[in-house]
Coordinates of C-alpha atoms and ligand atoms in Angstrom, one line a residue:
X1 CA 141.5 92.8 159.5
X2 CA 139.5 95.0 156.7
X3 CA 136.3 95.7 157.1
X4 CA 135.7 93.2 153.8
X5 CA 137.6 90.5 155.2
X6 CA 135.6 90.4 158.6
X7 CA 132.3 90.2 156.0
X8 CA 134.3 87.3 153.8
X9 CA 134.9 85.6 157.3
X10 CA 131.4 85.7 158.7
X11 CA 130.2 85.2 155.5
X12 CA 131.4 81.8 154.5
X13 CA 129.3 79.8 152.6
X14 CA 129.3 75.8 152.9
X15 CA 128.2 72.8 151.4
X16 CA 128.0 74.9 148.5
X17 CA 126.4 73.0 145.1
X18 CA 129.1 74.6 142.6
X19 CA 130.1 71.7 140.3
X20 CA 133.8 71.4 140.5
X21 CA 136.3 69.1 141.3
X22 CA 135.4 69.4 145.1
X23 CA 131.8 67.8 143.9
X24 CA 132.8 65.1 141.9
X25 CA 130.8 62.1 144.5
X26 CA 128.0 64.8 144.9
X27 CA 127.8 65.2 141.2
X28 CA 127.6 61.0 140.7
X29 CA 125.1 60.6 143.4
X30 CA 123.0 63.0 142.3
X31 CA 122.9 61.7 138.5
X32 CA 122.6 58.3 139.8
X33 CA 119.3 59.1 141.6
X34 CA 117.4 61.4 139.0
X35 CA 118.1 58.6 136.5
X36 CA 115.9 56.7 138.3
X37 CA 113.7 59.2 138.3
X38 CA 113.9 59.7 134.5
X39 CA 113.6 55.6 134.0
X40 CA 110.4 56.8 136.2
X41 CA 108.7 58.3 133.5
X42 CA 109.3 56.1 130.6
X43 CA 107.4 53.6 132.9
X44 CA 104.8 56.1 132.9
X45 CA 101.7 53.5 130.4
X46 CA 100.1 56.3 128.7
X47 CA 101.1 59.5 127.1
X48 CA 99.4 61.8 129.3
X49 CA 98.4 61.0 132.5
X50 CA 94.8 62.4 131.8
X51 CA 95.6 65.1 134.8
X52 CA 92.7 68.8 134.4
X53 CA 94.6 71.7 134.1
X54 CA 93.0 72.5 137.5
X55 CA 94.2 68.9 139.1
X56 CA 97.7 70.3 137.9
X57 CA 97.7 74.1 139.0
X58 CA 96.6 72.8 142.8
X59 CA 99.6 71.5 143.5
X60 CA 100.5 75.1 144.1
X61 CA 103.2 74.2 147.1
X62 CA 105.1 72.2 144.7
X63 CA 104.9 74.9 142.0
X64 CA 106.4 77.8 144.2
X65 CA 109.3 79.2 144.7
X66 CA 108.7 81.7 147.3
X67 CA 109.7 79.4 150.3
X68 CA 112.7 80.0 151.6
X69 CA 113.2 76.8 153.2
X70 CA 115.4 74.6 151.2
X71 CA 115.0 70.8 150.0
X72 CA 116.9 67.8 149.8
X73 CA 117.4 66.4 146.4
X74 CA 115.3 63.8 147.7
X75 CA 112.4 66.0 148.4
X76 CA 112.9 67.8 145.0
X77 CA 112.6 64.7 143.3
X78 CA 109.6 63.1 144.8
X79 CA 108.2 66.7 144.2
X80 CA 108.9 66.9 140.9
X81 CA 107.7 63.5 139.8
X82 CA 104.7 64.4 141.3
X83 CA 104.2 67.8 139.0
X84 CA 105.7 66.9 136.6
X85 CA 106.9 63.9 135.1
X86 CA 104.1 61.9 136.2
X87 CA 102.2 64.4 133.8
X88 CA 104.6 65.3 131.5
X89 CA 103.9 64.0 127.4
X90 CA 105.8 61.2 127.0
X91 CA 106.8 62.1 122.9
X92 CA 108.5 58.4 122.5
X93 CA 104.8 56.8 123.1
X94 CA 103.3 55.3 119.7
X95 CA 99.9 56.8 121.0
X96 CA 101.4 60.1 120.4
X97 CA 101.0 61.2 117.0
X98 CA 100.6 64.4 117.4
X99 CA 103.3 67.5 116.5
X100 CA 106.8 67.2 115.0
X101 CA 108.5 66.0 117.8
X102 CA 110.3 63.2 117.9
X103 CA 111.5 60.0 120.0
X104 CA 115.3 60.9 120.9
X105 CA 118.4 58.9 121.0
X106 CA 120.7 57.5 123.6
X107 CA 123.3 58.9 121.6
X108 CA 122.0 62.4 121.5
X109 CA 121.0 62.0 125.6
X110 CA 124.2 61.2 125.8
X111 CA 126.1 64.5 123.9
X112 CA 123.6 66.7 125.8
X113 CA 124.5 65.5 129.3
X114 CA 128.5 66.4 128.7
X115 CA 127.3 69.5 126.5
X116 CA 125.7 70.8 129.6
X117 CA 127.9 69.6 132.4
X118 CA 131.1 70.8 130.5
X119 CA 128.7 74.3 130.1
X120 CA 130.5 75.6 127.2
X121 CA 129.0 78.6 125.4
X122 CA 129.8 78.2 121.3
X123 CA 130.4 82.2 121.1
X124 CA 134.3 83.2 121.0
X125 CA 137.0 80.4 120.3
X126 CA 138.3 81.1 123.7
X127 CA 135.3 80.0 124.9
X128 CA 134.7 77.2 122.7
X129 CA 138.4 76.3 121.0
X130 CA 137.5 72.5 120.5
X131 CA 133.6 72.8 120.3
X132 CA 134.1 75.3 117.7
X133 CA 135.7 73.0 115.4
X134 CA 132.7 70.4 116.1
X135 CA 129.9 72.6 115.6
X136 CA 131.6 73.6 111.8
X137 CA 132.2 69.8 110.8
X138 CA 128.6 69.6 111.6
X139 CA 127.3 72.8 109.4
X140 CA 130.3 71.4 107.1
X141 CA 128.8 67.8 106.6
X142 CA 125.1 68.8 106.3
X143 CA 126.2 72.1 103.8
X144 CA 128.0 69.3 101.9
X145 CA 124.7 66.6 102.1
X146 CA 123.1 69.4 100.6
X147 CA 125.8 69.6 97.9
X148 CA 125.3 73.5 98.9
X149 CA 128.7 75.7 96.8
X150 CA 132.3 75.6 99.0
X151 CA 131.4 79.3 99.4
X152 CA 128.7 77.6 101.5
X153 CA 128.7 78.0 105.8
X154 CA 126.0 77.4 108.4
X155 CA 125.1 78.0 112.5
X156 CA 123.4 75.7 114.6
X157 CA 119.9 78.2 115.8
X158 CA 117.5 77.2 118.3
X159 CA 115.1 75.7 115.9
X160 CA 113.4 76.6 112.8
X161 CA 111.8 79.8 113.5
X162 CA 115.0 81.5 114.2
X163 CA 116.7 80.1 111.2
X164 CA 113.7 81.3 109.1
X165 CA 114.1 84.9 110.5
X166 CA 117.9 84.9 109.6
X167 CA 116.9 83.8 106.2
X168 CA 114.2 86.4 105.6
X169 CA 116.9 89.0 107.2
X170 CA 119.5 87.9 105.1
X171 CA 117.4 88.0 101.8
X172 CA 116.3 91.7 102.7
X173 CA 119.7 93.2 103.7
X174 CA 121.2 91.8 101.5
X175 CA 118.4 92.7 98.3
X176 CA 118.6 95.8 100.1
X177 CA 122.0 96.4 99.7
X178 CA 122.9 95.6 96.5
X179 CA 119.9 97.1 94.7
X180 CA 119.6 100.0 96.7
X181 CA 123.0 100.7 98.3
X182 CA 121.1 100.9 101.3
X183 CA 123.0 100.0 104.7
X184 CA 119.4 98.4 107.0
X185 CA 122.1 96.9 109.4
X186 CA 123.7 100.6 109.9
X187 CA 120.4 103.0 109.3
X188 CA 117.4 100.7 109.9
X189 CA 114.6 100.1 107.5
X190 CA 114.2 103.2 104.6
X191 CA 111.0 103.6 102.7
X192 CA 111.7 101.6 100.0
X193 CA 111.6 98.5 102.4
X194 CA 108.1 98.9 102.8
X195 CA 107.6 97.8 99.3
X196 CA 109.8 94.2 99.4
X197 CA 107.6 91.2 99.3
X198 CA 108.4 87.8 100.0
X199 CA 107.0 85.6 98.8
X200 CA 105.7 81.7 100.2
X201 CA 103.0 78.8 99.8
X202 CA 99.7 79.2 101.7
X203 CA 100.8 75.9 103.4
X204 CA 104.1 77.4 104.7
X205 CA 104.7 77.8 108.1
X206 CA 103.6 80.6 110.1
X207 CA 107.5 81.9 110.9
X208 CA 107.5 82.8 107.6
X209 CA 104.6 85.6 108.7
X210 CA 106.0 86.4 112.0
X211 CA 109.4 86.5 111.0
X212 CA 108.6 89.4 108.8
X213 CA 106.0 91.1 111.6
X214 CA 109.5 90.5 114.0
X215 CA 111.4 92.4 110.8
X216 CA 109.7 95.4 111.0
X217 CA 107.6 94.3 107.8
X218 CA 104.4 93.2 108.8
X219 CA 102.4 90.8 107.9
X220 CA 101.5 92.6 104.2
X221 CA 105.1 92.0 103.4
X222 CA 104.4 87.8 102.9
X223 CA 102.3 87.1 99.7
X224 CA 100.7 83.4 99.8
X225 CA 100.6 81.8 96.7
X226 CA 98.2 78.8 96.0
X227 CA 99.2 75.5 96.3
X228 CA 98.6 72.8 94.2
X229 CA 95.7 69.9 94.9
X230 CA 98.9 68.0 96.2
X231 CA 99.6 71.0 98.6
X232 CA 102.7 71.9 96.6
X233 CA 103.4 75.8 95.3
X234 CA 102.0 76.1 92.2
X235 CA 104.9 77.6 90.0
X236 CA 101.8 79.2 87.4
X237 CA 100.9 81.1 90.8
X238 CA 104.0 82.1 91.8
X239 CA 104.8 83.6 88.7
X240 CA 101.6 85.7 88.3
X241 CA 101.6 86.4 91.8
X242 CA 105.4 88.3 91.6
X243 CA 104.2 89.8 88.4
X244 CA 100.9 91.0 90.4
X245 CA 103.3 92.4 93.2
X246 CA 105.7 94.3 90.9
X247 CA 102.4 96.1 88.6
X248 CA 101.7 97.4 92.2
X249 CA 104.8 98.7 92.3
X250 CA 106.3 96.7 94.8
X251 CA 109.4 94.7 95.1
X252 CA 109.6 91.0 95.0
X253 CA 112.7 90.0 96.8
X254 CA 112.8 86.3 97.9
X255 CA 111.3 83.3 97.6
X256 CA 110.2 80.9 100.5
X257 CA 110.0 77.0 99.0
X258 CA 108.5 74.4 101.9
X259 CA 110.3 70.9 101.5
X260 CA 108.2 69.0 104.0
X261 CA 105.1 71.1 104.7
X262 CA 103.9 71.2 108.6
X263 CA 100.5 69.4 108.2
X264 CA 100.7 67.4 104.3
X265 CA 104.4 67.3 104.4
X266 CA 104.4 68.2 100.9
X267 CA 107.6 69.5 99.0
X268 CA 107.0 72.8 97.2
X269 CA 109.1 72.1 93.4
X270 CA 112.4 73.8 94.3
X271 CA 113.9 73.6 91.6
X272 CA 111.4 74.7 89.2
X273 CA 111.4 77.7 92.1
X274 CA 114.9 78.2 91.9
X275 CA 115.3 79.2 88.2
X276 CA 112.2 81.7 88.6
X277 CA 114.4 83.1 91.4
X278 CA 117.0 83.5 89.6
X279 CA 115.2 85.2 86.8
X280 CA 114.0 87.8 89.2
X281 CA 117.3 87.8 90.8
X282 CA 115.0 87.3 94.3
X283 CA 117.0 85.1 97.4
X284 CA 115.4 81.3 98.2
X285 CA 114.8 79.8 101.3
X286 CA 114.1 76.5 101.4
X287 CA 112.4 75.5 104.1
X288 CA 113.1 72.3 105.6
X289 CA 112.1 72.5 108.9
X290 CA 110.2 69.4 108.7
X291 CA 111.1 67.7 105.7
X292 CA 115.1 68.6 105.7
X293 CA 116.4 65.8 107.2
X294 CA 114.9 63.4 104.5
X295 CA 117.8 64.9 102.5
X296 CA 119.9 60.9 104.0
X297 CA 117.2 59.3 102.4
X298 CA 116.6 57.4 99.2
X299 CA 112.8 57.4 99.1
X300 CA 113.2 61.7 99.6
X301 CA 116.5 63.0 98.1
X302 CA 115.2 63.8 95.0
X303 CA 112.7 65.8 96.4
X304 CA 115.6 68.6 97.9
X305 CA 117.9 68.4 94.5
X306 CA 116.4 71.6 94.0
X307 CA 118.1 73.1 97.7
X308 CA 121.2 73.2 95.8
X309 CA 120.5 75.9 94.3
X310 CA 118.9 78.0 97.2
X311 CA 120.7 80.7 98.7
X312 CA 120.0 79.6 102.1
X313 CA 118.3 75.7 103.9
X314 CA 116.7 75.6 107.2
X315 CA 117.1 72.2 109.0
X316 CA 115.7 71.1 112.0
X317 CA 116.8 68.1 113.8
X318 CA 115.1 68.6 116.5
X319 CA 111.9 67.0 114.2
X320 CA 113.4 64.6 112.5
X321 CA 116.8 63.4 113.3
X322 CA 115.3 61.9 116.5
X323 CA 117.8 65.0 118.6
X324 CA 116.5 66.5 122.0
X325 CA 115.5 70.1 121.8
X326 CA 117.1 72.3 120.7
X327 CA 119.2 71.3 117.1
X328 CA 118.8 73.1 114.3
X329 CA 121.0 74.6 111.3
X330 CA 120.6 77.4 109.1
X331 CA 123.0 77.4 106.3
X332 CA 123.7 79.9 103.5
X333 CA 125.4 79.3 100.2
X334 CA 127.1 82.4 99.9
X335 CA 128.6 83.0 103.5
X336 CA 129.9 86.4 102.9
X337 CA 126.0 87.1 103.5
X338 CA 126.6 86.4 107.5
X339 CA 127.9 90.1 107.6
X340 CA 124.5 91.4 108.1
X341 CA 123.7 89.4 111.4
X342 CA 127.5 89.6 112.8
X343 CA 128.0 92.2 114.8
X344 CA 132.1 93.0 116.4
X345 CA 132.5 93.9 120.3
X346 CA 135.1 95.4 121.9
X347 CA 135.0 92.7 125.1
X348 CA 134.2 90.0 123.2
X349 CA 135.2 89.7 119.4
X350 CA 136.9 93.1 118.5
X351 CA 137.1 94.4 114.9
X352 CA 140.5 93.5 115.0
X353 CA 140.7 89.8 114.9
X354 CA 138.4 89.5 112.2
X355 CA 140.7 87.6 110.4
X356 CA 142.7 85.5 113.4
X357 CA 142.5 81.6 112.6
X358 CA 140.3 81.4 115.7
X359 CA 137.0 81.3 114.6
X360 CA 134.5 82.8 116.8
X361 CA 131.1 81.5 115.5
X362 CA 129.3 84.8 117.3
X363 CA 129.5 86.2 114.0
X364 CA 127.1 84.1 112.3
X365 CA 124.6 84.1 114.9
X366 CA 121.7 86.3 116.2
X367 CA 122.5 84.9 119.7
X368 CA 125.1 85.4 121.7
X369 CA 125.6 83.1 124.8
X370 CA 124.7 80.0 122.6
X371 CA 123.9 76.6 123.3
X372 CA 126.5 73.6 122.1
X373 CA 123.6 71.9 120.8
X374 CA 125.9 70.3 118.1
X375 CA 127.3 68.0 120.1
X376 CA 124.6 65.8 120.3
X377 CA 124.5 65.0 116.8
X378 CA 128.0 64.1 116.8
X379 CA 127.4 61.5 119.0
X380 CA 124.4 60.4 117.3
X381 CA 126.0 60.5 113.5
X382 CA 129.5 58.8 115.7
X383 CA 127.2 55.9 117.4
X384 CA 124.0 55.9 115.1
X385 CA 125.1 56.9 111.7
X386 CA 123.4 57.8 108.7
X387 CA 122.8 55.0 107.2
X388 CA 120.3 54.0 110.3
X389 CA 118.7 57.3 110.9
X390 CA 118.1 57.3 107.4
X391 CA 116.1 54.2 107.3
X392 CA 114.2 55.7 110.5
X393 CA 112.7 58.5 108.4
X394 CA 111.8 56.1 105.7
X395 CA 110.4 54.0 108.1
X396 CA 108.2 56.6 109.9
X397 CA 107.3 58.0 105.7
X398 CA 106.0 54.0 104.8
X399 CA 104.0 54.0 108.1
X400 CA 102.4 57.4 107.4
X401 CA 101.3 55.3 104.3
X402 CA 99.8 52.7 106.1
X403 CA 98.2 54.5 108.5
X404 CA 96.1 56.5 105.5
X405 CA 95.2 53.2 104.0
X406 CA 93.9 52.3 107.4
X407 CA 91.9 55.5 107.1
X408 CA 91.1 55.5 103.6
X409 CA 89.6 51.5 104.0
X410 CA 87.2 52.6 106.9
X411 CA 84.2 54.3 105.8
X412 CA 83.9 56.2 109.2
X413 CA 87.0 58.9 107.8
X414 CA 87.4 60.6 105.1
X415 CA 91.4 61.1 103.8
X416 CA 92.1 64.2 101.7
X417 CA 96.0 63.2 100.5
X418 CA 98.7 60.7 100.0
X419 CA 100.7 61.2 102.5
X420 CA 104.5 62.7 101.0
X421 CA 105.9 63.1 104.4
X422 CA 105.2 61.2 107.6
X423 CA 101.6 62.9 107.8
X424 CA 98.2 62.5 107.4
X425 CA 95.6 64.8 107.5
X426 CA 91.7 62.9 107.2
X427 CA 88.4 63.4 109.3
X428 CA 85.8 61.0 111.0
X429 CA 82.9 61.5 109.0
X430 CA 79.8 61.0 110.9
X431 CA 77.3 59.3 108.5
X432 CA 74.3 60.9 107.1
X433 CA 75.6 64.0 107.6
X434 CA 76.4 67.1 105.3
X435 CA 76.9 70.1 107.5
X436 CA 80.5 70.4 107.8
X437 CA 80.3 72.5 111.1
X438 CA 78.5 69.3 112.5
X439 CA 81.8 67.3 111.6
X440 CA 83.8 70.1 113.4
X441 CA 82.8 69.8 116.1
X442 CA 82.6 66.4 115.9
X443 CA 86.2 66.1 115.0
X444 CA 87.6 68.4 117.6
X445 CA 85.4 66.1 120.7
X446 CA 87.6 63.3 118.9
X447 CA 90.9 65.0 119.2
X448 CA 89.4 66.6 122.9
X449 CA 88.3 63.3 124.6
X450 CA 91.1 61.2 123.8
X451 CA 93.8 64.2 124.9
X452 CA 91.7 63.8 128.2
X453 CA 92.0 59.9 128.7
X454 CA 96.0 59.9 127.6
X455 CA 94.6 57.5 125.5
X456 CA 96.0 58.7 122.1
X457 CA 97.3 62.3 121.3
X458 CA 96.6 63.8 117.8
X459 CA 96.6 67.0 116.6
X460 CA 94.2 68.8 114.5
X461 CA 94.3 71.6 111.6
X462 CA 91.9 73.1 109.4
X463 CA 91.1 73.0 105.8
X464 CA 88.9 75.4 103.6
X465 CA 87.8 76.3 107.5
X466 CA 86.9 73.0 108.6
X467 CA 88.8 70.7 111.3
X468 CA 90.5 68.2 110.1
X469 CA 92.6 65.5 112.5
X470 CA 96.1 64.7 111.9
X471 CA 99.4 62.3 112.5
X472 CA 102.4 63.3 112.6
X473 CA 104.4 60.2 112.5
X474 CA 107.8 60.0 113.9
X475 CA 108.2 56.8 115.6
X476 CA 110.0 54.2 113.6
X477 CA 108.8 51.9 116.4
X478 CA 105.0 52.0 115.8
X479 CA 103.4 49.1 114.5
X480 CA 100.1 48.3 112.6
X481 CA 98.2 47.6 115.6
X482 CA 99.2 50.6 117.5
X483 CA 97.9 52.6 114.6
X484 CA 94.6 50.2 114.1
X485 CA 94.3 51.1 118.1
X486 CA 94.4 55.0 117.4
X487 CA 91.8 54.9 114.9
X488 CA 89.4 52.3 116.6
X489 CA 89.6 54.3 119.2
X490 CA 88.9 57.9 117.6
X491 CA 85.5 55.5 116.0
X492 CA 84.7 55.2 119.7
X493 CA 84.7 58.6 120.7
X494 CA 83.0 59.7 117.2
X495 CA 79.6 57.0 117.6
X496 CA 80.0 58.0 121.6
X497 CA 79.8 61.7 120.2
X498 CA 76.6 60.6 117.5
X499 CA 74.7 58.3 120.3
X500 CA 74.5 61.0 122.7
X501 CA 74.2 64.2 120.4
Ligands
LIG601 C1 107.8 73.5 112.7 C2 108.8 74.2 111.5 C3 108.9 75.5 111.6 C4 109.4 75.9 112.9 O1 110.2 75.4 113.7 P1 110.7 75.5 115.0 O2 112.0 74.9 115.1 O3 109.5 74.7 115.9 O4 110.9 76.4 115.5 C5 109.4 76.0 110.2 N1 108.8 75.9 109.0 C6 108.5 74.4 109.5 C7 107.8 74.0 107.5 C8 108.4 73.7 110.6 O5 107.3 72.4 110.1

């Protein structure tokens, strides 16, 4: 015996939890047991238990992973119920109307179950085979819905933030290469890049600024353009802003049009903006993280018509297509632009294989190892189908209009916009009080006490420096009574604050 084989002999491991042909029964039993706990989560009656931060922090024994003792599956499941499943936020609960978290579809869960078990990494053909074809098909499908040209292509990302990152990066590198012959990928940032300017509406998502900073260009590279009274980018203001930056010696390189702003659901006028972008030879990115999926609807399709002129598009399926996180896509009108992110690694996709018939999706992604997120959507499109998805989306839009009218007909509330998508921004207005600071305090009180009680979750945002409340309606099952109930809870809390102060 060699010394090494002696070690191996002593170290024999039994009862390994690896997933393979020898552990089918263990897998099946484990999933079966786990499913019971997941179903238990669905039985939580409130969207949140209302546990305080310290109550959860106090579960130290369960949180800790430092012990050498191991648990049985049953013990671990019991623990995770106590620590997490009993206190997790239920996005499917109709009293959850806070953020852009949608309820999810069973076909999507089935897709995720398979994707996780098979564990395909969509990088190179030799890791992903037909998964490559499925992702590509979904990309082609959504690009077709947007009527992007035949030169278009796209890739799945982990969310709108990453998709927007890719858009800004491509816009910058393309502009630098096209106009100055500067190869940023090879040589890094050049002096002139500090003069590059991105334009977006003042209501655009924060990830535009954050990504500009991550790209080494700073917040200063993002020019926020005034929005009109409907919270859409004002094209006149865009023109003025572009001209102003040029006069300052800066270089306008890209415009981001948001189709569905996070707070107001407003759609920037993409078609008009696309003409301006074209005139100034700027890149046009359409951020459809929230509203992009409405391309499937009859109610909003026309608002996304101009997206076919975009150089790139962000669309989030985990926001508005009832998909579990993550599920998002980045689309680009001219696929040759993927060269700005592609890299050829000797051990994965050597340059010699560049033009092989095998597709290596890694050349389009900023990630390396990447989940097979497209499978969830494949199941959804096959089983639920595009038509029903569109109906759900239209439904939540109508629910938002209904919520707006319930709030608008109630003297205790002030509404400030007509819902264009599925959000409603409003505030509670205590009678006879003029000071906005007091209104801010009352509205935060309403939001925080409702959350703590686990009765309803509403979001808050700021408008002109003041606090407003927000409903984000993404559950097609929410009823008029559900909305009325949340409204009456908010009123109760508002009155309660007034009485005690
Ligand atoms: C949510 C959102 C994003 C960010 O998307 P994530 O998937 O959360 O990264 C970007 N843009 C808009 C308009 C959004 O609403």
